[in-house]
Amino acid sequence: MPLRDLVEYFNQRISAEQGLSQPPLVVNDGLVEGKFAGLRLATGFHPVRRADDGTTVVGHVAELKARGADGGNTLATALFDHTEAGRVVGLDRLCRTIH
């Protein structure tokens, strides 16, 4: 399934579940970003290398990146800390969808 079709599917589903008027996901330069509380959420992937040789990649770590309208970074932990209890589940689902 093409990426844009998949994003549209999730936009429809998430918007219906959470009563959103704007789609929470966008495709930006081939990457999926989420929109939440005025922030743009994306995933950064970092390689995990074998300790004994330091060059062989054995996996990747996904890191949540949150940016404000001004382009400034926000810590993901701060994002969850300052989200109302009733919206944490929606934020968690959005983050899982992005990853």
N, C-alpha and C. Protein backbone atom coordinates (compact mmCIF):
# COMPACT_ATOMS: atom_id res chain seq x y z
N MET A 1 0.85 -1.17 0.00
CA MET A 1 0.00 0.00 0.00
C MET A 1 0.90 1.24 0.00
N PRO A 2 0.63 2.20 -0.87
CA PRO A 2 1.43 3.43 -0.90
C PRO A 2 1.33 4.20 0.44
N LEU A 3 2.40 4.89 0.80
CA LEU A 3 2.47 5.59 2.07
C LEU A 3 1.32 6.58 2.24
N ARG A 4 1.03 7.35 1.22
CA ARG A 4 -0.04 8.35 1.34
C ARG A 4 -1.40 7.70 1.61
N ASP A 5 -1.65 6.55 1.00
CA ASP A 5 -2.91 5.83 1.25
C ASP A 5 -2.98 5.34 2.70
N LEU A 6 -1.85 4.84 3.20
CA LEU A 6 -1.80 4.37 4.58
C LEU A 6 -2.01 5.53 5.55
N VAL A 7 -1.39 6.67 5.29
CA VAL A 7 -1.56 7.84 6.15
C VAL A 7 -3.02 8.30 6.12
N GLU A 8 -3.63 8.31 4.95
CA GLU A 8 -5.03 8.71 4.85
C GLU A 8 -5.93 7.77 5.65
N TYR A 9 -5.66 6.48 5.59
CA TYR A 9 -6.42 5.50 6.37
C TYR A 9 -6.33 5.83 7.87
N PHE A 10 -5.09 6.03 8.36
CA PHE A 10 -4.92 6.34 9.77
C PHE A 10 -5.51 7.69 10.13
N ASN A 11 -5.42 8.67 9.25
CA ASN A 11 -6.04 9.98 9.51
C ASN A 11 -7.54 9.85 9.72
N GLN A 12 -8.18 9.08 8.86
CA GLN A 12 -9.62 8.89 8.99
C GLN A 12 -9.97 8.18 10.29
N ARG A 13 -9.23 7.14 10.60
CA ARG A 13 -9.51 6.36 11.81
C ARG A 13 -9.25 7.16 13.08
N ILE A 14 -8.09 7.80 13.17
CA ILE A 14 -7.74 8.57 14.37
C ILE A 14 -8.68 9.76 14.53
N SER A 15 -8.97 10.45 13.43
CA SER A 15 -9.86 11.61 13.50
C SER A 15 -11.25 11.21 14.00
N ALA A 16 -11.76 10.08 13.52
CA ALA A 16 -13.08 9.61 13.95
C ALA A 16 -13.07 9.21 15.43
N GLU A 17 -12.02 8.49 15.85
CA GLU A 17 -11.94 8.04 17.25
C GLU A 17 -11.81 9.20 18.22
N GLN A 18 -11.05 10.23 17.84
CA GLN A 18 -10.75 11.31 18.76
C GLN A 18 -11.55 12.58 18.48
N GLY A 19 -12.40 12.55 17.47
CA GLY A 19 -13.22 13.71 17.16
C GLY A 19 -12.41 14.91 16.68
N LEU A 20 -11.37 14.66 15.90
CA LEU A 20 -10.49 15.73 15.42
C LEU A 20 -11.05 16.36 14.15
N SER A 21 -10.86 17.67 14.02
CA SER A 21 -11.32 18.36 12.81
C SER A 21 -10.20 18.45 11.76
N GLN A 22 -8.97 18.29 12.19
CA GLN A 22 -7.82 18.32 11.28
C GLN A 22 -7.12 16.97 11.32
N PRO A 23 -6.61 16.50 10.20
CA PRO A 23 -5.90 15.21 10.22
C PRO A 23 -4.62 15.30 11.06
N PRO A 24 -4.35 14.29 11.88
CA PRO A 24 -3.19 14.34 12.76
C PRO A 24 -1.87 13.95 12.10
N LEU A 25 -1.91 13.36 10.91
CA LEU A 25 -0.69 12.90 10.25
C LEU A 25 -0.50 13.61 8.92
N VAL A 26 0.76 13.89 8.59
CA VAL A 26 1.12 14.46 7.30
C VAL A 26 2.36 13.74 6.79
N VAL A 27 2.53 13.74 5.48
CA VAL A 27 3.75 13.22 4.87
C VAL A 27 4.59 14.43 4.48
N ASN A 28 5.80 14.49 5.02
CA ASN A 28 6.71 15.61 4.78
C ASN A 28 8.04 15.06 4.30
N ASP A 29 8.38 15.32 3.06
CA ASP A 29 9.63 14.80 2.46
C ASP A 29 9.75 13.29 2.60
N GLY A 30 8.64 12.59 2.40
CA GLY A 30 8.65 11.14 2.43
C GLY A 30 8.61 10.53 3.82
N LEU A 31 8.54 11.37 4.86
CA LEU A 31 8.46 10.89 6.24
C LEU A 31 7.12 11.28 6.85
N VAL A 32 6.62 10.44 7.73
CA VAL A 32 5.34 10.71 8.38
C VAL A 32 5.59 11.52 9.65
N GLU A 33 4.84 12.62 9.78
CA GLU A 33 4.89 13.45 10.98
C GLU A 33 3.48 13.51 11.57
N GLY A 34 3.42 13.69 12.88
CA GLY A 34 2.14 13.85 13.55
C GLY A 34 2.00 15.28 14.05
N LYS A 35 0.76 15.70 14.24
CA LYS A 35 0.49 17.03 14.79
C LYS A 35 -0.25 16.84 16.10
N PHE A 36 0.27 17.49 17.16
CA PHE A 36 -0.34 17.37 18.47
C PHE A 36 -0.02 18.62 19.29
N ALA A 37 -1.04 19.29 19.77
CA ALA A 37 -0.89 20.46 20.66
C ALA A 37 0.07 21.50 20.09
N GLY A 38 -0.04 21.77 18.80
CA GLY A 38 0.81 22.78 18.18
C GLY A 38 2.22 22.33 17.88
N LEU A 39 2.51 21.06 18.09
CA LEU A 39 3.85 20.52 17.84
C LEU A 39 3.81 19.56 16.65
N ARG A 40 4.95 19.40 16.01
CA ARG A 40 5.11 18.40 14.96
C ARG A 40 5.96 17.28 15.55
N LEU A 41 5.43 16.07 15.46
CA LEU A 41 6.09 14.90 16.02
C LEU A 41 6.65 14.04 14.90
N ALA A 42 7.87 13.57 15.09
CA ALA A 42 8.52 12.72 14.09
C ALA A 42 9.38 11.69 14.82
N THR A 43 9.88 10.75 14.07
CA THR A 43 10.75 9.72 14.61
C THR A 43 12.16 9.90 14.08
N GLY A 44 13.11 9.79 14.99
CA GLY A 44 14.52 9.75 14.60
C GLY A 44 15.02 8.34 14.88
N PHE A 45 15.67 7.74 13.91
CA PHE A 45 16.20 6.38 14.09
C PHE A 45 17.72 6.44 14.24
N HIS A 46 18.22 5.71 15.22
CA HIS A 46 19.65 5.67 15.48
C HIS A 46 20.11 4.22 15.47
N PRO A 47 21.21 3.92 14.79
CA PRO A 47 21.67 2.53 14.73
C PRO A 47 22.20 2.04 16.08
N VAL A 48 21.97 0.76 16.34
CA VAL A 48 22.55 0.07 17.48
C VAL A 48 23.62 -0.84 16.91
N ARG A 49 24.84 -0.67 17.39
CA ARG A 49 25.98 -1.43 16.84
C ARG A 49 26.47 -2.47 17.85
N ARG A 50 27.05 -3.51 17.33
CA ARG A 50 27.65 -4.55 18.17
C ARG A 50 28.76 -3.93 19.00
N ALA A 51 28.79 -4.26 20.28
CA ALA A 51 29.80 -3.69 21.19
C ALA A 51 31.20 -4.20 20.88
N ASP A 52 31.32 -5.43 20.37
CA ASP A 52 32.65 -6.00 20.18
C ASP A 52 33.37 -5.49 18.93
N ASP A 53 32.62 -4.96 17.93
CA ASP A 53 33.33 -4.42 16.77
C ASP A 53 32.96 -2.97 16.45
N GLY A 54 31.84 -2.51 16.98
CA GLY A 54 31.45 -1.11 16.82
C GLY A 54 31.00 -0.70 15.43
N THR A 55 30.98 -1.62 14.49
CA THR A 55 30.57 -1.26 13.13
C THR A 55 29.34 -2.01 12.65
N THR A 56 29.13 -3.21 13.12
CA THR A 56 28.00 -4.02 12.66
C THR A 56 26.71 -3.51 13.30
N VAL A 57 25.77 -3.10 12.45
CA VAL A 57 24.48 -2.62 12.94
C VAL A 57 23.58 -3.82 13.20
N VAL A 58 23.05 -3.90 14.42
CA VAL A 58 22.20 -5.03 14.79
C VAL A 58 20.75 -4.61 15.02
N GLY A 59 20.46 -3.33 14.91
CA GLY A 59 19.10 -2.84 15.08
C GLY A 59 19.08 -1.32 15.08
N HIS A 60 17.92 -0.78 15.40
CA HIS A 60 17.77 0.67 15.47
C HIS A 60 16.91 1.04 16.67
N VAL A 61 17.18 2.19 17.24
CA VAL A 61 16.39 2.76 18.32
C VAL A 61 15.56 3.88 17.71
N ALA A 62 14.27 3.91 18.02
CA ALA A 62 13.39 4.97 17.54
C ALA A 62 13.23 6.00 18.65
N GLU A 63 13.45 7.26 18.30
CA GLU A 63 13.36 8.36 19.26
C GLU A 63 12.28 9.34 18.80
N LEU A 64 11.39 9.70 19.71
CA LEU A 64 10.35 10.68 19.39
C LEU A 64 10.96 12.07 19.39
N LYS A 65 10.73 12.81 18.31
CA LYS A 65 11.18 14.19 18.21
C LYS A 65 9.95 15.09 18.15
N ALA A 66 9.95 16.14 18.94
CA ALA A 66 8.83 17.09 18.96
C ALA A 66 9.38 18.48 18.69
N ARG A 67 8.78 19.16 17.71
CA ARG A 67 9.22 20.51 17.34
C ARG A 67 8.03 21.46 17.36
N GLY A 68 8.28 22.66 17.86
CA GLY A 68 7.26 23.69 17.86
C GLY A 68 7.21 24.39 16.51
N ALA A 69 6.27 25.32 16.37
CA ALA A 69 6.12 26.07 15.13
C ALA A 69 7.38 26.87 14.79
N ASP A 70 8.14 27.25 15.82
CA ASP A 70 9.37 28.01 15.62
C ASP A 70 10.56 27.11 15.27
N GLY A 71 10.33 25.79 15.22
CA GLY A 71 11.39 24.84 14.90
C GLY A 71 12.17 24.37 16.10
N GLY A 72 11.87 24.94 17.28
CA GLY A 72 12.57 24.53 18.49
C GLY A 72 12.15 23.15 18.95
N ASN A 73 13.07 22.43 19.55
CA ASN A 73 12.81 21.08 20.03
C ASN A 73 12.18 21.09 21.41
N THR A 74 11.31 20.13 21.65
CA THR A 74 10.68 19.91 22.95
C THR A 74 11.00 18.47 23.36
N LEU A 75 11.36 18.26 24.60
CA LEU A 75 11.63 16.90 25.05
C LEU A 75 10.34 16.09 25.04
N ALA A 76 10.43 14.87 24.57
CA ALA A 76 9.25 14.00 24.51
C ALA A 76 8.67 13.77 25.89
N THR A 77 9.54 13.63 26.89
CA THR A 77 9.05 13.43 28.25
C THR A 77 8.23 14.63 28.72
N ALA A 78 8.66 15.82 28.35
CA ALA A 78 7.91 17.03 28.72
C ALA A 78 6.55 17.04 28.02
N LEU A 79 6.52 16.56 26.79
CA LEU A 79 5.26 16.50 26.05
C LEU A 79 4.25 15.64 26.79
N PHE A 80 4.67 14.46 27.25
CA PHE A 80 3.77 13.58 27.99
C PHE A 80 3.44 14.15 29.36
N ASP A 81 4.41 14.78 30.01
CA ASP A 81 4.18 15.36 31.34
C ASP A 81 3.13 16.46 31.32
N HIS A 82 3.05 17.21 30.22
CA HIS A 82 2.15 18.36 30.16
C HIS A 82 0.87 18.09 29.36
N THR A 83 0.61 16.84 29.06
CA THR A 83 -0.61 16.47 28.34
C THR A 83 -1.69 16.07 29.34
N GLU A 84 -2.88 16.58 29.14
CA GLU A 84 -4.00 16.24 30.02
C GLU A 84 -4.21 14.74 30.04
N ALA A 85 -4.61 14.23 31.18
CA ALA A 85 -4.78 12.79 31.36
C ALA A 85 -5.68 12.18 30.30
N GLY A 86 -6.74 12.86 29.92
CA GLY A 86 -7.67 12.32 28.93
C GLY A 86 -7.12 12.26 27.52
N ARG A 87 -6.01 12.95 27.26
CA ARG A 87 -5.44 12.98 25.91
C ARG A 87 -4.17 12.13 25.78
N VAL A 88 -3.68 11.57 26.88
CA VAL A 88 -2.44 10.79 26.85
C VAL A 88 -2.58 9.56 25.96
N VAL A 89 -3.73 8.88 26.02
CA VAL A 89 -3.93 7.68 25.21
C VAL A 89 -3.87 8.05 23.73
N GLY A 90 -4.51 9.15 23.34
CA GLY A 90 -4.46 9.61 21.95
C GLY A 90 -3.05 9.96 21.52
N LEU A 91 -2.31 10.62 22.39
CA LEU A 91 -0.91 10.96 22.08
C LEU A 91 -0.08 9.70 21.93
N ASP A 92 -0.28 8.74 22.82
CA ASP A 92 0.46 7.48 22.73
C ASP A 92 0.16 6.76 21.42
N ARG A 93 -1.10 6.71 21.03
CA ARG A 93 -1.47 6.05 19.76
C ARG A 93 -0.85 6.77 18.56
N LEU A 94 -0.85 8.09 18.61
CA LEU A 94 -0.25 8.86 17.53
C LEU A 94 1.24 8.56 17.42
N CYS A 95 1.93 8.52 18.55
CA CYS A 95 3.38 8.22 18.55
C CYS A 95 3.65 6.82 18.02
N ARG A 96 2.83 5.85 18.42
CA ARG A 96 3.01 4.48 17.92
C ARG A 96 2.77 4.40 16.42
N THR A 97 1.81 5.17 15.93
CA THR A 97 1.53 5.18 14.49
C THR A 97 2.71 5.77 13.72
N ILE A 98 3.29 6.83 14.25
CA ILE A 98 4.44 7.46 13.58
C ILE A 98 5.62 6.50 13.54
N HIS A 99 5.88 5.82 14.67
CA HIS A 99 7.01 4.90 14.71
C HIS A 99 6.77 3.75 13.77
